[in-house]
Short mmCIF file of C-alpha atoms in Angstrom, two decimals:
data_model
loop_
_atom_site.label_atom_id
_atom_site.label_comp_id
_atom_site.label_asym_id
_atom_site.label_seq_id
_atom_site.Cartn_x
_atom_site.Cartn_y
_atom_site.Cartn_z
CA MET A 1 -75.89 -1.19 -102.36
CA GLY A 2 -79.13 -3.20 -100.94
CA LEU A 3 -80.80 -2.53 -104.18
CA PHE A 4 -78.49 -5.22 -106.11
CA ILE A 5 -79.73 -7.98 -103.72
CA SER A 6 -83.36 -9.64 -104.12
CA SER A 7 -85.78 -9.76 -102.44
CA ALA A 8 -86.26 -13.22 -101.48
CA GLN A 9 -82.68 -12.90 -100.42
CA ALA A 10 -82.38 -10.13 -97.88
CA ALA A 11 -85.17 -11.52 -97.29
CA GLU A 12 -83.89 -14.61 -95.93
CA ASN A 13 -80.14 -13.46 -95.01
CA HIS A 14 -82.39 -10.58 -92.20
CA SER A 15 -84.82 -12.70 -91.21
CA PRO A 16 -86.44 -11.26 -87.69
CA LEU A 17 -84.94 -14.65 -86.20
CA GLU A 18 -81.77 -14.18 -86.86
CA GLN A 19 -81.08 -12.49 -84.16
CA PHE A 20 -82.24 -15.22 -81.90
CA GLU A 21 -80.26 -18.30 -83.09
CA ILE A 22 -77.65 -19.68 -80.73
CA ARG A 23 -74.26 -20.08 -82.62
CA ARG A 24 -71.26 -22.26 -80.82
CA LEU A 25 -68.33 -19.85 -80.85
CA VAL A 26 -66.34 -22.67 -78.91
CA PRO A 27 -67.96 -25.84 -78.75
CA LEU A 28 -67.79 -28.26 -75.43
CA ASP A 29 -68.77 -31.54 -74.39
CA VAL A 30 -69.04 -32.67 -70.76
CA GLY A 31 -69.61 -36.31 -70.01
CA GLY A 32 -72.42 -36.46 -73.54
CA VAL A 33 -73.71 -33.10 -72.67
CA ASP A 34 -73.71 -30.43 -75.01
CA VAL A 35 -71.70 -27.19 -72.53
CA SER A 36 -70.61 -25.19 -75.66
CA PHE A 37 -69.51 -21.81 -75.24
CA THR A 38 -71.98 -20.28 -77.64
CA ASN A 39 -72.48 -16.77 -78.57
CA SER A 40 -75.47 -16.80 -76.16
CA SER A 41 -73.20 -17.41 -73.35
CA LEU A 42 -70.87 -14.65 -74.54
CA TRP A 43 -73.79 -12.36 -73.34
CA MET A 44 -74.46 -13.87 -70.69
CA ILE A 45 -70.80 -12.93 -69.38
CA VAL A 46 -71.22 -9.17 -70.46
CA VAL A 47 -74.15 -8.89 -68.51
CA LEU A 48 -72.34 -10.45 -65.60
CA ALA A 49 -69.00 -8.21 -66.58
CA ALA A 50 -71.33 -5.17 -66.87
CA ILE A 51 -73.56 -5.86 -63.86
CA THR A 52 -70.02 -6.45 -61.29
CA PHE A 53 -68.06 -3.39 -63.09
CA PHE A 54 -71.23 -0.65 -62.23
CA LEU A 55 -71.61 -2.18 -58.87
CA SER A 56 -68.57 -2.19 -58.06
CA VAL A 57 -67.49 0.93 -59.25
CA ALA A 58 -70.58 2.50 -57.50
CA VAL A 59 -69.20 1.13 -54.25
CA GLN A 60 -65.66 1.69 -54.12
CA ARG A 61 -65.69 5.56 -52.42
CA GLN A 62 -69.04 4.37 -49.63
CA ALA A 63 -69.18 8.17 -50.16
CA LEU A 64 -71.70 9.81 -47.49
CA VAL A 65 -73.29 11.81 -49.91
CA PRO A 66 -72.88 9.89 -53.27
CA GLY A 67 -72.62 10.91 -56.52
CA ARG A 68 -74.20 9.88 -59.35
CA LEU A 69 -72.92 5.77 -59.69
CA GLN A 70 -72.97 5.27 -56.48
CA LEU A 71 -76.89 6.92 -56.21
CA THR A 72 -77.81 5.00 -59.06
CA ALA A 73 -76.74 1.81 -57.32
CA GLU A 74 -78.56 2.46 -54.10
CA MET A 75 -81.27 3.66 -55.43
CA ALA A 76 -81.39 0.58 -57.43
CA TYR A 77 -80.37 -1.52 -53.90
CA GLN A 78 -83.68 0.11 -51.97
CA PHE A 79 -85.80 -0.09 -55.11
CA ILE A 80 -85.65 -3.84 -54.67
CA ALA A 81 -85.39 -3.77 -50.87
CA ASN A 82 -88.65 -1.61 -50.97
CA MET A 83 -90.13 -4.33 -52.91
CA VAL A 84 -89.36 -7.46 -50.86
CA ARG A 85 -90.59 -6.22 -47.62
CA ASP A 86 -94.30 -4.49 -49.23
CA ASN A 87 -94.35 -7.84 -51.46
CA ALA A 88 -93.00 -10.63 -48.74
CA GLY A 89 -92.52 -9.23 -45.36
CA SER A 90 -89.85 -9.05 -42.57
CA ALA A 91 -89.35 -12.35 -43.53
CA GLY A 92 -88.15 -12.25 -47.15
CA ARG A 93 -85.12 -10.42 -46.21
CA PRO A 94 -83.45 -14.03 -46.00
CA TYR A 95 -84.32 -13.56 -50.28
CA PHE A 96 -83.20 -10.29 -50.79
CA PRO A 97 -79.79 -11.18 -52.27
CA PHE A 98 -81.37 -13.70 -54.58
CA ILE A 99 -84.74 -11.18 -56.31
CA PHE A 100 -82.02 -8.48 -56.41
CA THR A 101 -79.65 -11.08 -59.14
CA LEU A 102 -82.46 -11.50 -60.43
CA PHE A 103 -83.95 -8.54 -60.90
CA ILE A 104 -81.07 -6.93 -62.17
CA PHE A 105 -79.82 -10.46 -64.32
CA ILE A 106 -82.98 -9.40 -65.84
CA LEU A 107 -82.79 -5.94 -66.16
CA PHE A 108 -79.36 -5.79 -67.72
CA ALA A 109 -79.87 -8.66 -70.52
CA ASN A 110 -82.81 -7.21 -71.18
CA ILE A 111 -81.55 -3.40 -72.06
CA GLN A 112 -77.79 -5.05 -72.96
CA GLY A 113 -80.63 -6.84 -75.98
CA LEU A 114 -80.92 -3.42 -77.35
CA ILE A 115 -77.46 -2.87 -78.49
CA PRO A 116 -77.15 -3.81 -82.19
CA TYR A 117 -75.93 -6.94 -83.19
CA SER A 118 -76.41 -8.35 -79.60
CA PHE A 119 -77.66 -10.97 -79.09
CA THR A 120 -80.67 -10.91 -76.25
CA VAL A 121 -80.03 -14.00 -72.95
CA THR A 122 -83.71 -13.38 -72.23
CA SER A 123 -85.89 -13.87 -75.42
CA HIS A 124 -84.65 -17.65 -75.02
CA ILE A 125 -87.56 -19.61 -73.65
CA ILE A 126 -85.42 -22.19 -72.10
CA VAL A 127 -83.23 -19.19 -70.39
CA THR A 128 -86.57 -17.77 -68.53
CA PHE A 129 -87.99 -20.96 -67.78
CA SER A 130 -85.09 -21.88 -65.36
CA MET A 131 -84.31 -19.14 -63.59
CA ALA A 132 -88.53 -19.33 -63.51
CA LEU A 133 -88.23 -23.02 -62.42
CA VAL A 134 -85.96 -21.79 -59.36
CA VAL A 135 -88.04 -19.50 -58.12
CA PHE A 136 -91.17 -21.94 -58.47
CA VAL A 137 -88.77 -24.78 -56.62
CA GLY A 138 -87.42 -22.28 -54.56
CA VAL A 139 -90.38 -20.78 -53.03
CA THR A 140 -92.18 -24.36 -52.57
CA ILE A 141 -88.98 -25.50 -51.08
CA ILE A 142 -89.96 -22.72 -48.76
CA GLY A 143 -93.32 -23.09 -47.84
CA VAL A 144 -93.06 -26.85 -48.05
CA VAL A 145 -89.67 -26.00 -45.39
CA ARG A 146 -92.04 -23.72 -43.25
CA HIS A 147 -94.86 -25.05 -42.95
CA GLY A 148 -94.81 -28.93 -43.72
CA ALA A 149 -98.71 -30.37 -44.39
CA ARG A 150 -100.39 -27.00 -43.97
CA PHE A 151 -98.55 -25.20 -47.23
CA LEU A 152 -101.57 -27.32 -48.41
CA THR A 153 -103.39 -24.89 -47.53
CA LEU A 154 -102.44 -23.23 -50.01
CA PHE A 155 -104.81 -24.27 -52.11
CA VAL A 156 -107.42 -24.09 -50.21
CA PRO A 157 -109.07 -20.71 -50.47
CA SER A 158 -110.32 -19.62 -47.21
CA GLY A 159 -114.64 -19.50 -46.91
CA VAL A 160 -115.65 -21.67 -49.45
CA PRO A 161 -118.19 -24.07 -49.32
CA ILE A 162 -117.59 -27.92 -49.28
CA ALA A 163 -119.30 -29.20 -52.08
CA LEU A 164 -116.83 -26.44 -54.09
CA ALA A 165 -113.52 -27.21 -52.17
CA PRO A 166 -112.67 -29.91 -54.26
CA LEU A 167 -112.81 -28.05 -58.04
CA LEU A 168 -111.16 -24.93 -56.91
CA VAL A 169 -108.01 -27.14 -55.05
CA VAL A 170 -107.79 -28.70 -59.01
CA ILE A 171 -107.73 -25.22 -60.24
CA GLU A 172 -105.44 -23.51 -57.14
CA LEU A 173 -103.05 -26.31 -57.66
CA ILE A 174 -103.42 -25.97 -61.93
CA SER A 175 -102.81 -22.11 -61.89
CA TYR A 176 -99.76 -22.93 -59.46
CA LEU A 177 -98.32 -24.91 -61.50
CA VAL A 178 -99.07 -22.97 -64.42
CA ARG A 179 -96.59 -20.21 -62.58
CA PRO A 180 -93.48 -21.17 -63.88
CA ILE A 181 -94.32 -21.55 -66.87
CA THR A 182 -96.91 -17.54 -67.80
CA LEU A 183 -93.22 -15.83 -65.50
CA ALA A 184 -91.24 -17.79 -68.73
CA VAL A 185 -93.37 -16.77 -71.29
CA ARG A 186 -94.36 -13.38 -70.47
CA LEU A 187 -90.36 -11.92 -70.20
CA PHE A 188 -89.55 -14.57 -73.78
CA ALA A 189 -92.26 -13.41 -75.80
CA ASN A 190 -92.22 -9.65 -74.63
CA MET A 191 -88.59 -9.81 -75.43
CA THR A 192 -88.98 -11.75 -78.28
CA ALA A 193 -91.61 -9.55 -80.02
CA GLY A 194 -89.89 -6.78 -79.26
CA HIS A 195 -87.26 -8.05 -81.11
CA ILE A 196 -88.69 -9.36 -83.86
CA LEU A 197 -90.97 -6.00 -84.53
CA LEU A 198 -88.09 -4.13 -84.49
CA LYS A 199 -85.93 -5.44 -86.75
CA VAL A 200 -88.91 -6.19 -89.13
CA PHE A 201 -89.05 -2.25 -88.32
CA GLY A 202 -85.74 -1.58 -89.06
CA GLY A 203 -86.00 -3.93 -92.59
CA PHE A 204 -88.59 -1.44 -93.49
CA VAL A 205 -85.91 1.38 -93.65
CA VAL A 206 -83.65 -0.77 -96.04
CA SER A 207 -86.39 -2.19 -98.28
CA LEU A 208 -87.76 1.33 -98.62
CA GLY A 209 -84.42 3.54 -99.74
CA GLY A 210 -82.48 3.53 -96.58
CA PHE A 211 -82.77 6.34 -93.51
CA TYR A 212 -81.63 9.80 -96.02
CA VAL A 213 -84.66 8.88 -98.83
CA ILE A 214 -88.27 10.51 -97.74
CA PRO A 215 -89.73 6.60 -97.35
CA GLY A 216 -87.24 5.13 -95.47
CA ILE A 217 -87.88 7.91 -92.33
CA ALA A 218 -91.83 6.72 -91.54
CA PRO A 219 -90.46 2.96 -91.15
CA LEU A 220 -87.70 4.75 -88.71
CA ALA A 221 -89.35 7.38 -86.58
CA VAL A 222 -91.62 4.08 -85.85
CA THR A 223 -87.84 2.09 -84.84
CA VAL A 224 -87.36 5.48 -83.01
CA ALA A 225 -90.97 4.81 -80.76
CA LEU A 226 -90.41 1.00 -80.28
CA TYR A 227 -86.60 1.24 -78.88
CA GLY A 228 -87.57 3.61 -76.42
CA LEU A 229 -91.22 1.92 -76.27
CA GLU A 230 -88.92 -1.28 -75.50
CA LEU A 231 -86.57 0.37 -73.60
CA ILE A 232 -89.04 0.76 -70.87
CA VAL A 233 -90.84 -2.80 -71.43
CA ALA A 234 -87.01 -4.30 -70.51
CA PHE A 235 -87.14 -2.42 -67.06
CA LEU A 236 -90.74 -3.14 -67.29
CA GLN A 237 -90.30 -7.22 -67.42
CA ALA A 238 -88.31 -7.33 -65.34
CA TYR A 239 -89.61 -5.30 -62.90
CA VAL A 240 -92.60 -8.03 -62.90
CA PHE A 241 -90.33 -10.92 -62.86
CA ALA A 242 -89.06 -9.92 -59.47
CA VAL A 243 -92.75 -8.25 -58.92
CA LEU A 244 -94.14 -11.84 -59.32
CA SER A 245 -91.70 -13.85 -57.29
CA CYS A 246 -91.86 -11.96 -54.57
CA LEU A 247 -95.03 -12.67 -54.56
CA TYR A 248 -94.89 -15.71 -54.90
CA LEU A 249 -92.30 -15.99 -51.85
CA ASN A 250 -95.42 -14.21 -49.94
CA ASP A 251 -97.39 -17.23 -50.12
CA ALA A 252 -95.04 -19.36 -49.38
CA LEU A 253 -94.24 -17.69 -46.30
CA HIS A 254 -97.36 -16.76 -44.89
CA LEU A 255 -99.42 -19.32 -47.58
CA HIS A 256 -102.87 -16.63 -46.69
CA HIS A 257 -104.59 -15.42 -50.26
CA MET B 1 -88.19 -20.37 -83.96
CA PRO B 2 -83.73 -20.74 -82.76
CA GLN B 3 -85.64 -20.94 -79.19
CA LEU B 4 -87.68 -23.92 -79.80
CA ASP B 5 -84.37 -25.47 -80.72
CA ILE B 6 -83.50 -28.25 -78.07
CA THR B 7 -80.32 -29.30 -79.34
CA THR B 8 -78.60 -26.04 -77.73
CA PHE B 9 -80.64 -25.86 -73.90
CA THR B 10 -77.76 -28.20 -72.17
CA ALA B 11 -75.71 -25.59 -73.37
CA GLN B 12 -78.12 -22.24 -71.97
CA ILE B 13 -78.41 -23.41 -68.96
CA PHE B 14 -74.66 -24.35 -68.05
CA TRP B 15 -73.95 -21.12 -68.91
CA LEU B 16 -77.33 -19.79 -67.19
CA VAL B 17 -76.11 -21.73 -64.03
CA VAL B 18 -72.64 -20.67 -64.17
CA THR B 19 -72.92 -16.54 -64.96
CA PHE B 20 -76.25 -17.00 -62.47
CA VAL B 21 -74.53 -18.88 -59.52
CA VAL B 22 -71.46 -16.05 -60.04
CA LEU B 23 -73.68 -13.56 -59.93
CA TYR B 24 -75.37 -14.15 -56.85
CA LEU B 25 -71.69 -14.82 -54.49
CA VAL B 26 -70.34 -11.73 -56.11
CA LEU B 27 -74.10 -9.92 -54.81
CA ALA B 28 -74.63 -11.11 -52.39
CA ARG B 29 -70.81 -11.93 -50.39
CA ARG B 30 -69.22 -8.88 -51.59
CA LEU B 31 -71.55 -5.76 -53.41
CA LEU B 32 -75.67 -5.91 -51.92
CA PRO B 33 -73.36 -5.79 -47.89
CA ARG B 34 -71.29 -2.40 -49.26
CA ILE B 35 -74.43 -0.64 -50.42
CA GLY B 36 -76.72 -1.96 -47.48
CA GLU B 37 -73.51 -0.91 -45.26
CA VAL B 38 -72.90 2.75 -47.20
CA ILE B 39 -76.97 3.18 -46.95
CA GLU B 40 -77.13 2.41 -43.35
CA SER B 41 -73.80 4.70 -42.08
CA ARG B 42 -75.66 7.39 -43.38
CA ALA B 43 -79.15 7.50 -41.43
CA LYS B 44 -77.54 6.24 -38.74
CA ARG B 45 -75.35 9.13 -39.57
CA ILE B 46 -77.83 11.42 -40.21
CA ALA B 47 -79.94 9.92 -37.01
CA GLU B 48 -76.93 10.76 -34.05
CA ASP B 49 -76.99 14.19 -36.54
CA ILE B 50 -80.44 15.37 -35.40
CA GLU B 51 -80.10 13.74 -32.07
CA GLN B 52 -77.33 16.44 -31.77
CA ALA B 53 -78.61 19.04 -33.12
CA GLU B 54 -81.68 18.49 -30.54
CA LYS B 55 -79.21 18.31 -28.35
CA LEU B 56 -78.62 21.67 -28.39
CA LYS B 57 -81.66 22.63 -29.30
CA ALA B 58 -82.28 21.51 -25.40
CA GLU B 59 -79.11 23.17 -24.11
CA SER B 60 -79.71 26.81 -25.88
CA GLU B 61 -83.59 26.30 -24.65
CA ALA B 62 -81.96 26.24 -21.23
CA ALA B 63 -79.39 29.16 -21.73
CA ILE B 64 -82.45 31.26 -22.67
CA LYS B 65 -84.81 30.13 -19.87
CA THR B 66 -81.93 31.02 -17.36
CA TYR B 67 -81.29 34.48 -19.57
CA GLU B 68 -85.39 35.38 -19.31
CA ALA B 69 -85.36 34.17 -15.15
CA ALA B 70 -82.09 36.39 -15.03
CA LEU B 71 -83.90 38.94 -16.81
CA ALA B 72 -86.83 38.65 -15.39
CA GLY B 73 -85.18 39.18 -11.79
CA ALA B 74 -83.00 42.02 -12.45
CA ARG B 75 -86.50 43.40 -14.02
CA ALA B 76 -88.58 42.52 -10.81
CA ASN B 77 -85.63 44.58 -8.55
CA ALA B 78 -85.28 47.15 -11.43
CA GLN B 79 -88.71 47.58 -9.97
CA THR B 80 -88.49 48.08 -6.59
CA VAL B 81 -85.09 50.38 -6.18
CA ILE B 82 -87.63 52.51 -8.90
CA GLY B 83 -91.07 52.26 -6.28
CA GLU B 84 -88.09 53.22 -3.42
CA ALA B 85 -86.95 55.94 -4.87
CA LYS B 86 -90.24 57.28 -5.72
CA ALA B 87 -91.62 56.37 -2.46
CA ALA B 88 -88.87 58.34 -0.49
CA ALA B 89 -88.93 61.18 -3.27
CA THR B 90 -92.69 61.44 -2.98
CA ALA B 91 -92.26 61.59 1.36
CA GLU B 92 -89.39 64.28 1.23
CA SER B 93 -91.97 66.41 -1.53
CA ALA B 94 -94.71 66.20 1.00
CA LYS B 95 -92.34 66.89 3.86
CA ALA B 96 -91.25 69.71 2.21
CA LEU B 97 -94.87 70.84 0.93
CA ALA B 98 -96.08 70.69 4.04
CA ALA B 99 -93.08 72.85 5.97
CA LEU B 100 -94.11 75.62 3.34
CA GLU B 101 -97.84 75.10 3.83
CA ALA B 102 -96.94 76.06 7.49
CA ARG B 103 -94.10 78.69 6.97
CA LEU B 104 -97.00 80.48 4.10
CA ASP B 105 -99.56 79.89 7.21
CA ALA B 106 -98.06 81.82 9.92
CA ASP B 107 -96.59 84.08 7.56
CA ALA B 108 -100.79 84.75 6.51
CA SER B 109 -101.58 84.86 9.90
CA ALA B 110 -99.31 87.35 11.15
CA ALA B 111 -99.92 90.15 8.58
CA GLU B 112 -103.50 89.62 9.27
CA ALA B 113 -102.82 89.80 12.83
CA ARG B 114 -101.27 93.37 11.94
CA ILE B 115 -103.92 93.84 9.93
CA ARG B 116 -105.54 94.20 12.52
CA ALA B 117 -103.98 95.31 14.11
CA ALA B 118 -103.19 98.74 11.95
CA ARG B 119 -107.08 99.08 11.32
CA GLU B 120 -107.72 98.81 14.78
CA ARG B 121 -105.13 101.91 15.39
CA ALA B 122 -106.48 103.77 12.48
CA LYS B 123 -110.56 103.28 13.70
CA ASP B 124 -108.91 105.30 17.35
CA GLU B 125 -107.08 107.58 14.98
CA LEU B 126 -110.07 108.47 13.03
CA ALA B 127 -112.34 108.33 16.33
CA SER B 128 -109.12 111.45 17.60
CA VAL B 129 -109.78 113.18 14.35
CA ALA B 130 -113.11 113.31 13.67
CA GLY B 131 -113.60 114.20 17.50
CA GLU B 132 -110.93 117.16 16.95
CA ALA B 133 -112.92 117.76 14.08
CA ALA B 134 -116.14 117.88 15.52
CA SER B 135 -114.92 119.97 18.24
CA ALA B 136 -113.71 122.35 15.92
CA ILE B 137 -116.85 122.59 13.59
CA ALA B 138 -118.80 122.63 16.94
CA LYS B 139 -116.64 125.48 17.49
CA ARG B 140 -116.66 127.73 14.39
CA LEU B 141 -120.96 127.69 13.95
CA ILE B 142 -122.14 127.78 17.02
CA GLY B 143 -119.01 129.63 19.72
CA VAL B 144 -119.03 126.30 21.74
CA ASP B 145 -116.22 125.49 23.39
CA ALA B 146 -117.18 121.74 23.94
CA ARG B 147 -115.66 119.13 26.55
CA SER B 148 -113.17 117.19 24.83
CA ASP B 149 -114.19 114.27 26.27
CA ALA B 150 -118.08 114.57 25.25
CA VAL B 151 -116.89 114.78 22.21
CA ALA B 152 -115.08 112.17 22.03
CA ALA B 153 -117.89 109.63 23.57
CA VAL B 154 -120.08 111.05 20.85
CA VAL B 155 -118.00 110.72 18.38
CA ALA B 156 -116.77 106.95 20.24
CA ALA B 157 -120.97 106.38 19.79
CA GLU B 158 -121.19 107.42 16.46
CA LEU B 159 -118.68 105.58 14.59
CA LYS B 160 -119.81 101.84 16.56
CA ARG B 161 -123.30 102.67 14.94
CA THR B 162 -121.31 103.17 11.45
#
């Protein structure tokens, strides 16, 4: 069927960016602010439902000797608990649920985005930036509440000559303020780039005659390999986001560099 | 790029906040405490089991110690009994041996005395036989009828010389 569509038309219909489009499924407006239920919202709810379902089933029996699902949930729990303890110390314990939520939400969003025809929530900069901003603002508030004015010593590296201090304070301040942007862009860019690549190579399979024809096999193989890579990236980016949040939290809790 | 379309931002932020807050509440209030509970109760159970096992081990070690002490006592007891029996048997056999030796000594000295008496008697008989033979030889050869007491004296002197 693809043979009858001109390549220009095909390119238009199968733009690698088409998968990121936001479609309003139920237009909603609250006080002039658009809060429409979109395909993004739908997949956020799918992520929420999937996590809730998975963990609910996992802890349903609370068996002494865990089954596979329970073991997976426990491993995730201990993975994040250890991450928080190792990176933020015991003072980070109260923030464990938040870090866990952050990690599992990003992980599930990344992974379900790899299901064909689904939508990747985390491929949108506004979503990743919102989460990064919550981490940034939250961590700053925690730091200020815990240490008051002493929080500002975070921007003065210890053992620095007085003459260099102003310059370094500016650098430290910029590197601190840029944190939410790097955090957000890292996740967004990884997801977007990965999905564009998958789409492009998937398009090659079709334009080379489909996966049942010899020339189509090479891009198909690449697509399969990329898919495996993307699974790793999906986990890795969720991990990186959570670890960096822990490190920022550690800075706010303990102030030392 | 659809990601840069700011008209979609408010809706995305709104639904992100809704889903994220709901997820946070569900996890923080219900699911995470339950997972933590399971892990904790398992750790506690394992610690308890190890403690129980250590207690039982200590008990069994104590039992082994008392058993070994009893065994050592019994062994020492047996040793003394054996020693006593051995000493008694040794004394008994020494006594029997001594009695046997005494009897043998007595027998030997009695036999010696008998032998000595027999030898004396034989010597005396030899003297009288020799005297009679000397008298008869002298009578036949030189026709002298020697006095028997003189002959006896000579024979006795000769026997004493040999």
